[in-house]
Short mmCIF file of C-alpha atoms and ligand atoms in Angstrom, two decimals:
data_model
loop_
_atom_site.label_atom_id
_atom_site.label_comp_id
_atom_site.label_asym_id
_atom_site.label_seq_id
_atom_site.Cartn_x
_atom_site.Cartn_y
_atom_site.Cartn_z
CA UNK D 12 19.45 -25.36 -2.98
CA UNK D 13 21.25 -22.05 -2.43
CA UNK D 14 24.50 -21.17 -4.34
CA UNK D 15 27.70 -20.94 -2.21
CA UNK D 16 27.12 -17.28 -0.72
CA UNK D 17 29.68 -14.91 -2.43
CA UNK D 18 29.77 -11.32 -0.77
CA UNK D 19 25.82 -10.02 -0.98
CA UNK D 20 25.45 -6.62 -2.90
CA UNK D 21 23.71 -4.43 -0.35
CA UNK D 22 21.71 -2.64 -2.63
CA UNK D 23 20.19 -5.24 -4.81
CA UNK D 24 16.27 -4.67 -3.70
CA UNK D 25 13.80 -7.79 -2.29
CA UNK D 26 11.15 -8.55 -5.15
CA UNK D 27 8.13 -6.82 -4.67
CA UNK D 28 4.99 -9.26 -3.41
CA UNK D 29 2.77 -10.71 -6.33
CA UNK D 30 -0.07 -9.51 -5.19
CA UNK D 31 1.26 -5.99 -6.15
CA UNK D 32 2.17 -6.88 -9.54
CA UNK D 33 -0.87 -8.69 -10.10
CA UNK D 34 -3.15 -4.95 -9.20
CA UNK D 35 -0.30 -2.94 -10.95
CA UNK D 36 -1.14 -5.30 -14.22
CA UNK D 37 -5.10 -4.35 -14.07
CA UNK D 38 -4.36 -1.18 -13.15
CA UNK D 39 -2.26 -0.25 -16.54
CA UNK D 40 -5.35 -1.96 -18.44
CA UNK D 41 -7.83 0.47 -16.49
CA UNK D 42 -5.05 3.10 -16.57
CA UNK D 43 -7.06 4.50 -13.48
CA UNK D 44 -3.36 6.06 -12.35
CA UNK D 45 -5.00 9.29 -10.88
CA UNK D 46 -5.47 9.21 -6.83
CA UNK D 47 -8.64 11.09 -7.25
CA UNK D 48 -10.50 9.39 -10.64
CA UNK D 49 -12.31 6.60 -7.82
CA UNK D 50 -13.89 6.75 -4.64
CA UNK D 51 -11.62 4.17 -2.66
CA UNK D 52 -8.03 4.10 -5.01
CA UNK D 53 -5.35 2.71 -3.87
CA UNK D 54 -4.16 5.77 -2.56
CA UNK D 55 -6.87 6.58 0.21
CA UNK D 56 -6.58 2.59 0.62
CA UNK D 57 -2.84 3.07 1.55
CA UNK D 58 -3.75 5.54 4.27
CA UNK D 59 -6.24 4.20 6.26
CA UNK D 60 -4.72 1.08 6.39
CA UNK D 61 -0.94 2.85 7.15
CA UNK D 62 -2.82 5.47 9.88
CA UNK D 63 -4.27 2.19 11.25
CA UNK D 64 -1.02 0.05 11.55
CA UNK D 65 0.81 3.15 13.25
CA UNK D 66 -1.75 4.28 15.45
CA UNK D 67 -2.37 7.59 14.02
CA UNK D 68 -6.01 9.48 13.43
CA UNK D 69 -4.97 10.74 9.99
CA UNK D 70 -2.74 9.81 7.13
CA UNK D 71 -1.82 11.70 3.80
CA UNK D 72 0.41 9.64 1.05
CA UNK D 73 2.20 11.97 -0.79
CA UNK D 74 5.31 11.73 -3.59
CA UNK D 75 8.15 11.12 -0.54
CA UNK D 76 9.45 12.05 2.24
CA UNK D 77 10.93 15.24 1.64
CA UNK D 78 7.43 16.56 0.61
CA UNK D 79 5.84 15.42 3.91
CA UNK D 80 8.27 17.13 6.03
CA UNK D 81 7.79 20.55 3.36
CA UNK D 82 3.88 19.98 3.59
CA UNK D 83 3.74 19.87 7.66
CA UNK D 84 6.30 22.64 8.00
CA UNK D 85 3.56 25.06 5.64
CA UNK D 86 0.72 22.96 7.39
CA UNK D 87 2.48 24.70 10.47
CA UNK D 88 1.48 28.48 9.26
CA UNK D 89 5.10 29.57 10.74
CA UNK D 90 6.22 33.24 10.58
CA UNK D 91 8.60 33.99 7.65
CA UNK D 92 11.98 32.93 8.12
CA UNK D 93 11.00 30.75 11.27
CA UNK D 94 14.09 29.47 12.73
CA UNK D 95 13.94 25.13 12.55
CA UNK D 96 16.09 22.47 14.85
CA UNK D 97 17.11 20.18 12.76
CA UNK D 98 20.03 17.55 14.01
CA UNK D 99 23.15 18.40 13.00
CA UNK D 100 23.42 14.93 11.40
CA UNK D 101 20.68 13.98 8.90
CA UNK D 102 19.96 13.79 5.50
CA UNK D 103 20.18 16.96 2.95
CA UNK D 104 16.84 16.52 1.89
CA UNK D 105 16.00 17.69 5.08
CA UNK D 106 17.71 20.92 5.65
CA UNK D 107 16.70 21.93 1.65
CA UNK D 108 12.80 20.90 3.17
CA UNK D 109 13.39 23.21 5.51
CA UNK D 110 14.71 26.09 3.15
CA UNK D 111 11.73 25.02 0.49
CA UNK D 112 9.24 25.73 3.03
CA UNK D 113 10.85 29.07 3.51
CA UNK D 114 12.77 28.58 7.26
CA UNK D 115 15.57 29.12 8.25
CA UNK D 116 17.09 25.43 9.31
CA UNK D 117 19.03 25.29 12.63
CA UNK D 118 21.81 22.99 13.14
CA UNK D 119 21.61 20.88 16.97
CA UNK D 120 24.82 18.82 17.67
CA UNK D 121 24.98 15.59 17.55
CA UNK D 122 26.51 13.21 20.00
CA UNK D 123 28.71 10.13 19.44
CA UNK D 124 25.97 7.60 19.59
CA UNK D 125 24.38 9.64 16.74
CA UNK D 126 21.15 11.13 19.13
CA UNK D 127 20.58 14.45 19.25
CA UNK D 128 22.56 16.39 22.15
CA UNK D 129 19.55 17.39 24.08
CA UNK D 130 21.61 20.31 26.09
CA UNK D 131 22.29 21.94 22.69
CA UNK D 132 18.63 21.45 21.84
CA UNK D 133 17.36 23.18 24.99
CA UNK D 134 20.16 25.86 24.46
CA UNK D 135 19.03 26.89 20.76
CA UNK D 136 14.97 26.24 21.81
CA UNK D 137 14.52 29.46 23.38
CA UNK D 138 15.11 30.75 20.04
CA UNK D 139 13.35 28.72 17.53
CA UNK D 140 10.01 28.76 16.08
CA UNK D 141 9.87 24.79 15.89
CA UNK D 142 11.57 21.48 16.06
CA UNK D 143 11.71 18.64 13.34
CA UNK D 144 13.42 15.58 14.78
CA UNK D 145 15.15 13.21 12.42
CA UNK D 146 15.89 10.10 13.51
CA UNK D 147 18.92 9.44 11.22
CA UNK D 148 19.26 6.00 10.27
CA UNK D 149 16.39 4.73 12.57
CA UNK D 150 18.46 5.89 16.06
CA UNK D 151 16.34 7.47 18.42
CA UNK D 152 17.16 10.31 20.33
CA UNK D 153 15.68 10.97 23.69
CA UNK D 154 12.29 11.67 23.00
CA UNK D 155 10.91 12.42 26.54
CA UNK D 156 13.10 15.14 26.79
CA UNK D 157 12.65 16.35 22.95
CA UNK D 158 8.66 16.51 24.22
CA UNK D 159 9.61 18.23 27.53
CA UNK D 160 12.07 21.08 25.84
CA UNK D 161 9.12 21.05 22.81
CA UNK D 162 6.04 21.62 24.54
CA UNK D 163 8.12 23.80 27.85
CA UNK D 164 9.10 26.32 24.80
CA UNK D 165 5.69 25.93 22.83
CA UNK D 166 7.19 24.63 19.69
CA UNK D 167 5.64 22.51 17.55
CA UNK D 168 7.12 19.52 16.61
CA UNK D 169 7.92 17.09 13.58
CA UNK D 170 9.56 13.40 13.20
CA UNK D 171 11.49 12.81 10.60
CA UNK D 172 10.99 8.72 10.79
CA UNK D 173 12.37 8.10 7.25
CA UNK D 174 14.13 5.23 8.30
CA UNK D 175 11.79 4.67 11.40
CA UNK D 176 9.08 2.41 10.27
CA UNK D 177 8.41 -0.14 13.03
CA UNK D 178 10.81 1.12 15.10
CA UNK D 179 9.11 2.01 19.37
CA UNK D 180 9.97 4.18 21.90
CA UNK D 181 8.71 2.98 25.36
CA UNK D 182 6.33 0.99 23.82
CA UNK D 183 4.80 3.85 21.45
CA UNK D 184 5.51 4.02 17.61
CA UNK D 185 7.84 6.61 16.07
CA UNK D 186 6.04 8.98 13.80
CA UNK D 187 3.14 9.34 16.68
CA UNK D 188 4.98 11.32 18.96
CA UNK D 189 5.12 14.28 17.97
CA UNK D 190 2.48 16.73 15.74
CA UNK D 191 3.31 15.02 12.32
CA UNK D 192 5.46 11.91 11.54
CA UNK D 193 6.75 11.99 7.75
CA UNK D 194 7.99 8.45 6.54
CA UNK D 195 9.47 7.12 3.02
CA UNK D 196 8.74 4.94 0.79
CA UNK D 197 11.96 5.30 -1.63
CA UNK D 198 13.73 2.19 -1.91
CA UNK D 199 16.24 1.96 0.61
CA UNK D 200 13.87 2.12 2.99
CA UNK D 201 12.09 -0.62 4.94
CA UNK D 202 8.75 -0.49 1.92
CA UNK D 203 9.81 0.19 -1.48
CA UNK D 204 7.99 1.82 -3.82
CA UNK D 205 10.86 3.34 -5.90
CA UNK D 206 9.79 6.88 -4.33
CA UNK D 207 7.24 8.07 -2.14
CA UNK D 208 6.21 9.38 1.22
CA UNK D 209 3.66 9.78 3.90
CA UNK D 210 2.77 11.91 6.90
CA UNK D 211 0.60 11.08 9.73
CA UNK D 212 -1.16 13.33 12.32
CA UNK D 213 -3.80 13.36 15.10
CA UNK D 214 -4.80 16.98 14.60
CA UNK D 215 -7.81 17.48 12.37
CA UNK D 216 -6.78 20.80 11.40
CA UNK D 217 -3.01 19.80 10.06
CA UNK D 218 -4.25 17.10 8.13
CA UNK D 219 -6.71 19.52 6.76
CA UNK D 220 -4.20 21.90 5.77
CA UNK D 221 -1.37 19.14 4.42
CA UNK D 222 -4.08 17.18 2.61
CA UNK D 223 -5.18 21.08 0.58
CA UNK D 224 -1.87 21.81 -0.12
CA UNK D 225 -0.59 18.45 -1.74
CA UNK D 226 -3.33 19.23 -4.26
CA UNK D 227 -6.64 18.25 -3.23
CA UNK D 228 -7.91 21.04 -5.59
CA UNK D 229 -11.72 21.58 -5.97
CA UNK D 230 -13.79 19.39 -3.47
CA UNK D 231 -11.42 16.08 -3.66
CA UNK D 232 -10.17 16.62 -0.56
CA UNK D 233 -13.94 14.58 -0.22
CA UNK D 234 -12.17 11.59 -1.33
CA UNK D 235 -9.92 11.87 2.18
CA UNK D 236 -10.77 10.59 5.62
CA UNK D 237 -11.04 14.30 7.01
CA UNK D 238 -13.17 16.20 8.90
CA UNK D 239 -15.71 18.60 6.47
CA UNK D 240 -15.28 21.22 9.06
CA UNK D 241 -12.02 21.51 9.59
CA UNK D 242 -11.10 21.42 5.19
CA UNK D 243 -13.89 23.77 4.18
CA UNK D 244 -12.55 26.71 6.22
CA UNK D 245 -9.18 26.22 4.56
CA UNK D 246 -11.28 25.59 0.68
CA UNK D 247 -9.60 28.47 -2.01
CA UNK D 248 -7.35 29.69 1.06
CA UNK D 249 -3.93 27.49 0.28
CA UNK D 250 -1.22 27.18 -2.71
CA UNK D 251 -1.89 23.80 -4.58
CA UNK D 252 1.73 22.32 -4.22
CA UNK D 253 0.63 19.04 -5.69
CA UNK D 254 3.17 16.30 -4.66
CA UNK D 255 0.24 13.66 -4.81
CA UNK D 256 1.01 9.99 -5.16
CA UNK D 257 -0.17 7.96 -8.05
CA UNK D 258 -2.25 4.67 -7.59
CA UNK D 259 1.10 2.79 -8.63
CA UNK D 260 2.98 3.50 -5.69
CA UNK D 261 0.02 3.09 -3.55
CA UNK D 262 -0.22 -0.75 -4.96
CA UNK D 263 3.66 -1.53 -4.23
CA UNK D 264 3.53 -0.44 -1.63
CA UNK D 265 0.11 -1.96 0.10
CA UNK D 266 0.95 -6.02 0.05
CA UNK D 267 4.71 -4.48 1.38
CA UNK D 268 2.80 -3.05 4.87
CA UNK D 269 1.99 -6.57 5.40
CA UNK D 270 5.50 -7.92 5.33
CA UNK D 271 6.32 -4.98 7.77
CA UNK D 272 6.52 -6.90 11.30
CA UNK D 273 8.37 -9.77 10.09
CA UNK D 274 10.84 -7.03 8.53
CA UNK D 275 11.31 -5.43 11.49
CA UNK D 276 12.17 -8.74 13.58
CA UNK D 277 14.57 -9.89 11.00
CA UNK D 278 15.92 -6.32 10.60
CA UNK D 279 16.50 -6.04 14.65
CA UNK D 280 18.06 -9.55 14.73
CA UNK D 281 20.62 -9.00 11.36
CA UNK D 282 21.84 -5.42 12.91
CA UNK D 283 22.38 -6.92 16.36
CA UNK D 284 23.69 -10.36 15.03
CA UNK D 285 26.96 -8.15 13.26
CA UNK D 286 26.88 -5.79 15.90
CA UNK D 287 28.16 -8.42 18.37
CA UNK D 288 30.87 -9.48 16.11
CA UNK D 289 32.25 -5.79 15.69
CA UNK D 290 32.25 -5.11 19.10
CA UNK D 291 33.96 -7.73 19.84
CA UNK D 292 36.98 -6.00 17.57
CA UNK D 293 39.26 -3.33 19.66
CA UNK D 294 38.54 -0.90 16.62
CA UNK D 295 35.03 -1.15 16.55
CA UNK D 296 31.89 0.95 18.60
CA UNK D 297 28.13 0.11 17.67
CA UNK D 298 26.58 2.12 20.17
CA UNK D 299 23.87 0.57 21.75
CA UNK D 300 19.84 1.61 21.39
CA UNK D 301 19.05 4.17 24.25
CA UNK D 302 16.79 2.53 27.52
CA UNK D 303 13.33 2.67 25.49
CA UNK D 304 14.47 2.24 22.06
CA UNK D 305 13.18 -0.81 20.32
CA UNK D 306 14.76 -0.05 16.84
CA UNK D 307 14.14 -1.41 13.18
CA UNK D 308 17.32 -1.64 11.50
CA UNK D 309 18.37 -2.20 7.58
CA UNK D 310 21.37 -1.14 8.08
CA UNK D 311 24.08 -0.54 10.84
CA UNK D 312 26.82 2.26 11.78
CA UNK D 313 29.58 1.80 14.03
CA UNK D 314 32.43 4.62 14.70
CA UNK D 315 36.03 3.69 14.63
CA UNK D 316 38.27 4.12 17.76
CA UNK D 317 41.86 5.48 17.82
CA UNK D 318 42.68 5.21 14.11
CA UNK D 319 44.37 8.16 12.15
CA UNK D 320 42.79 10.37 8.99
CA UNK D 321 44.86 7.86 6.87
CA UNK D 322 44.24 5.05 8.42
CA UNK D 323 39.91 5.70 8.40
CA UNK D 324 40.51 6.32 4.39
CA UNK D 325 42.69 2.77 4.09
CA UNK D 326 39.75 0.92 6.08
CA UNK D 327 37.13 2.68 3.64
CA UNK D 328 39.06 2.06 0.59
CA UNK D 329 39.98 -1.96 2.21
CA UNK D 330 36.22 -2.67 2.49
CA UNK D 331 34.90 -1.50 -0.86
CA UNK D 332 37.98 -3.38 -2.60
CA UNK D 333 36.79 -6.49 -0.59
CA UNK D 334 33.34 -6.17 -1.76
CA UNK D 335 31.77 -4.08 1.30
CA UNK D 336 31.03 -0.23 0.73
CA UNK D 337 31.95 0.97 3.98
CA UNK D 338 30.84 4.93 4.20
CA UNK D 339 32.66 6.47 6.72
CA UNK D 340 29.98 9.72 7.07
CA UNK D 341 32.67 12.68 6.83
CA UNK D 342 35.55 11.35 5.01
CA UNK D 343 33.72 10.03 1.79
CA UNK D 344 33.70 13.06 -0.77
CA UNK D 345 30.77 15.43 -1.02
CA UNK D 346 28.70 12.89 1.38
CA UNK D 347 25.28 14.83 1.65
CA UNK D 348 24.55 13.52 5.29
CA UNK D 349 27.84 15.86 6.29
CA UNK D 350 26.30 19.13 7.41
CA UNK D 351 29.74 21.00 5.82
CA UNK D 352 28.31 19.94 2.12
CA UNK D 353 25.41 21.83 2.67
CA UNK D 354 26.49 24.73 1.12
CA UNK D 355 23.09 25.91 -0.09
CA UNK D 356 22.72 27.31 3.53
CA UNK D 357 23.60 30.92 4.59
CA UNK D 358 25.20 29.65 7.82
CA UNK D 359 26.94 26.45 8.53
CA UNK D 360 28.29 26.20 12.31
CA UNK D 361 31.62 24.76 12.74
CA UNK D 362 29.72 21.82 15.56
CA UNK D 363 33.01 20.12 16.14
CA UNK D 364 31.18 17.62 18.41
CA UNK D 365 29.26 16.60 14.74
CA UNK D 366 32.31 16.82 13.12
CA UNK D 367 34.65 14.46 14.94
CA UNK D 368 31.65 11.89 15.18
CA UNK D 369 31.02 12.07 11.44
CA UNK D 370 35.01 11.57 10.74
CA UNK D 371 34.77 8.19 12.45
CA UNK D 372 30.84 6.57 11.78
CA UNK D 373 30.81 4.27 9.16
CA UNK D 374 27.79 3.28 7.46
CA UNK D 375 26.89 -0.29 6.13
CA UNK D 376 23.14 -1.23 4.45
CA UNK D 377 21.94 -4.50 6.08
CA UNK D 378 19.00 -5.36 3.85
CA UNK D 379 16.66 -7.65 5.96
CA UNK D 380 16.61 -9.72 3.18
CA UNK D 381 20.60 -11.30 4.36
CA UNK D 382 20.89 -14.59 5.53
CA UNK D 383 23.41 -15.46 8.16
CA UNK D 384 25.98 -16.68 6.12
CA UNK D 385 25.68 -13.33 4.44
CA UNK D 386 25.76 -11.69 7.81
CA UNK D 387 29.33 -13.63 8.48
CA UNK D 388 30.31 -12.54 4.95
CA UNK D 389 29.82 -8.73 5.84
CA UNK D 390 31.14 -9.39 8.97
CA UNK D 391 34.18 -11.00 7.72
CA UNK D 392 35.14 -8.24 5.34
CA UNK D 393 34.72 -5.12 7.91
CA UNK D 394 37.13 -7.19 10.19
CA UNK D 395 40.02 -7.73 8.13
CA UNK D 396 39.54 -4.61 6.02
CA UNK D 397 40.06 -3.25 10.09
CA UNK D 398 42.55 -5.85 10.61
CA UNK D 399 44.34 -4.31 7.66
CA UNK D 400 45.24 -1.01 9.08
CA UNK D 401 46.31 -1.74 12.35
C1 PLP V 18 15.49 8.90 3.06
C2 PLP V 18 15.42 9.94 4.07
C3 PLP V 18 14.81 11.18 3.80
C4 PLP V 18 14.29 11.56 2.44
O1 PLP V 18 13.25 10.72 2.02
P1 PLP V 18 12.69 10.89 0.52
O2 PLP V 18 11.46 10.04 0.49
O3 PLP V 18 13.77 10.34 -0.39
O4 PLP V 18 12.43 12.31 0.28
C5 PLP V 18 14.73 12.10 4.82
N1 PLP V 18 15.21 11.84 6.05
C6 PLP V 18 15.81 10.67 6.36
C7 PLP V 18 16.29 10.43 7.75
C8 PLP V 18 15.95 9.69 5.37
O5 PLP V 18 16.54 8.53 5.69
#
């Protein structure tokens, strides 16, 4: 029998499968750690079987996410200082990707449902070098006309899908839309490995380039699923960034892949089971998925209507003293998914369109794991914490 529910913690982590402990426990015996010592490690095991579930000719596991989208922008052979679209809302991993790569990241607006503004993005296109999409907290942004402005301007282009695993867009996974799709593995993601990432591709020569570069040194890169022709041209010719993963990860993460589908239904059904309650509240805005959009949610964001500076921070500080972090994007101090706080960069735009959405999304993990009565508890908090300030 189950306890009386108290208010769930939102970051407490679902147990990893057995079967994963049970290979991690040989593993440390064999201590064969090393993605390259065998033939078939867990590693190469983890791609085939991950370029297989999404669709994808080509996979390359690497040490996270913020490595994949560094490895495809170099895989990309861009001029120096090549000028990047990135959305205006996103993580800062993914700007600093951008700068480690050596780009120059440019900020697109975002609109109020959190999607890229696709006017801005065919206004900046005619002067950019490429375009790396990230859909920020799983929500999709147009993609048909991302593609159209992408391929009508001859840029290249790379998903960010982070937080997109198992989520479809008409029908077609993210990650396989564009050139490269770079996905993570850290924990609050939908598989946990602690940290890690991978990138997937249909074009023999990227994956050749990606899979030299994350340190396939030597003749290992024989221990990938890649074409001979397409790596040996590019042998000795590439920096060894090495941001391999280890056979650990790999075996987290493998029984996890399994576990994905049923993550994603549960996922869909939490997010839209609270999203009916908020909207139901005069304060309260989930925006809905765009036509197409089949999305994979652990987690929801909603923005705030007609409430004052004050009373955004009372809601925020109402919620976490009821038990409910509530972020609210651009009021929460030094938040690094506010493009102001990226300071690191030689030019931040003012993007007031950005701005005023990020002063009024919120931002609440929904771990698939919840139950419903955990649902009602979340639920219940955001309400009167909102109840409580007007
Ligand atoms: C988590 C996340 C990242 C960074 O992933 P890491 O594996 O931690 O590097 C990048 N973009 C988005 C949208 C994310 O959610």
């Amino acid at each position: 029998m189950r306890d009386l529910p108290s208010v769930p913690d939102l970051h407490q982590a679902e147990p990893i499968p057995q079967t994963a402990r049970d290979a991690i426990a040989e593993m440390l015996i064999t201590a064969d750690l090393f993605r390259y010592t065998s033939e078939n490690s867990p590693v190469a095991l983890l791609e085939t079987e991950f370029a297989e579930k999404l669709g994808a000719r080509f996979a390359l596991a690497v040490s996270s996410c913020s490595a994949a989208l560094f490895l495809s922008l170099k895989a990309l052979d861009l001029p120096k200082d090549a000028r990047v679209l990135i959305p205006a809302f996103t993580f800062a991993a993914v700007p600093s990707a951008v700068v480690h790569a050596g780009c120059v990241p440019v900020l697109v607006d975002v609109a109020a449902n959190y999607r890229v503004d696709i006017a801005d993005l065919e206004a900046k296109a005619a002067d950019a070098d490429a375009v790396l999409i990230s859909h920020m907290r799983g929500h999709t942004s147009d993609m048909d006309a991302i593609v159209r402005i992408a391929r009508a301007h001859d840029l290249p282009l790379i998903e960010d899908a982070a937080h997109s695993l198992g989520t479809t867009w008409n029908g077609q996974n993210i990650g396989t839309i564009g050139d490269i799709g770079c996905f993570s593995f850290q924990s609050y993601k939908m598989l946990n490995a602690g940290e890690g990432g991978i990138l997937i591709t249909d074009d023999p020569d990227l994956i050749a380039r990606t899979v030299i570069m994350s340190g396939a040194y030597e003749h290992n890169w024989q221990k990938h699923a890649v074409l001979a022709d397409h790596v040996t041209r590019w042998q000795n010719q590439l920096p060894l960034y090495n941001m391999r993963m280890q056979n650990i990860a790999a075996a987290v993460i493998r029984p996890q892949l399994e576990l994905l589908d049923a993550r994603v239904t549960r996922g869909r059904a939490n997010h839209d089971y609270v999203a009916d309650k908020l909207n139901a509240h005069q304060v309260f805005d989930v925006p809905p998925p765009l036509r197409g959009e089949l999305r994979a949610p652990d987690s929801i964001q909603f923005n705030l209507l007609d409430l004052s500076d004050d009373q955004v921070d009372l809601f925020q500080n109402t919620s976490k003293a009821l038990g409910i972090p509530v972020q609210v994007f651009g009021r929460s101090t030094d938040n690094a998914r506010a493009f102001w706080n990226w300071q690191f960069l030689d030019d931040i735009p003012s993007l007031p369109q950005t701005r005023a959405m990020l002063a009024r999304a919120c931002d609440v993990r929904l771990p698939v794991r919840l139950e419903r009565d955990e649902l009602d508890l979340v639920s219940d908090v955001v309400l009167s914490a909102a109840n409580a300030v007007i």
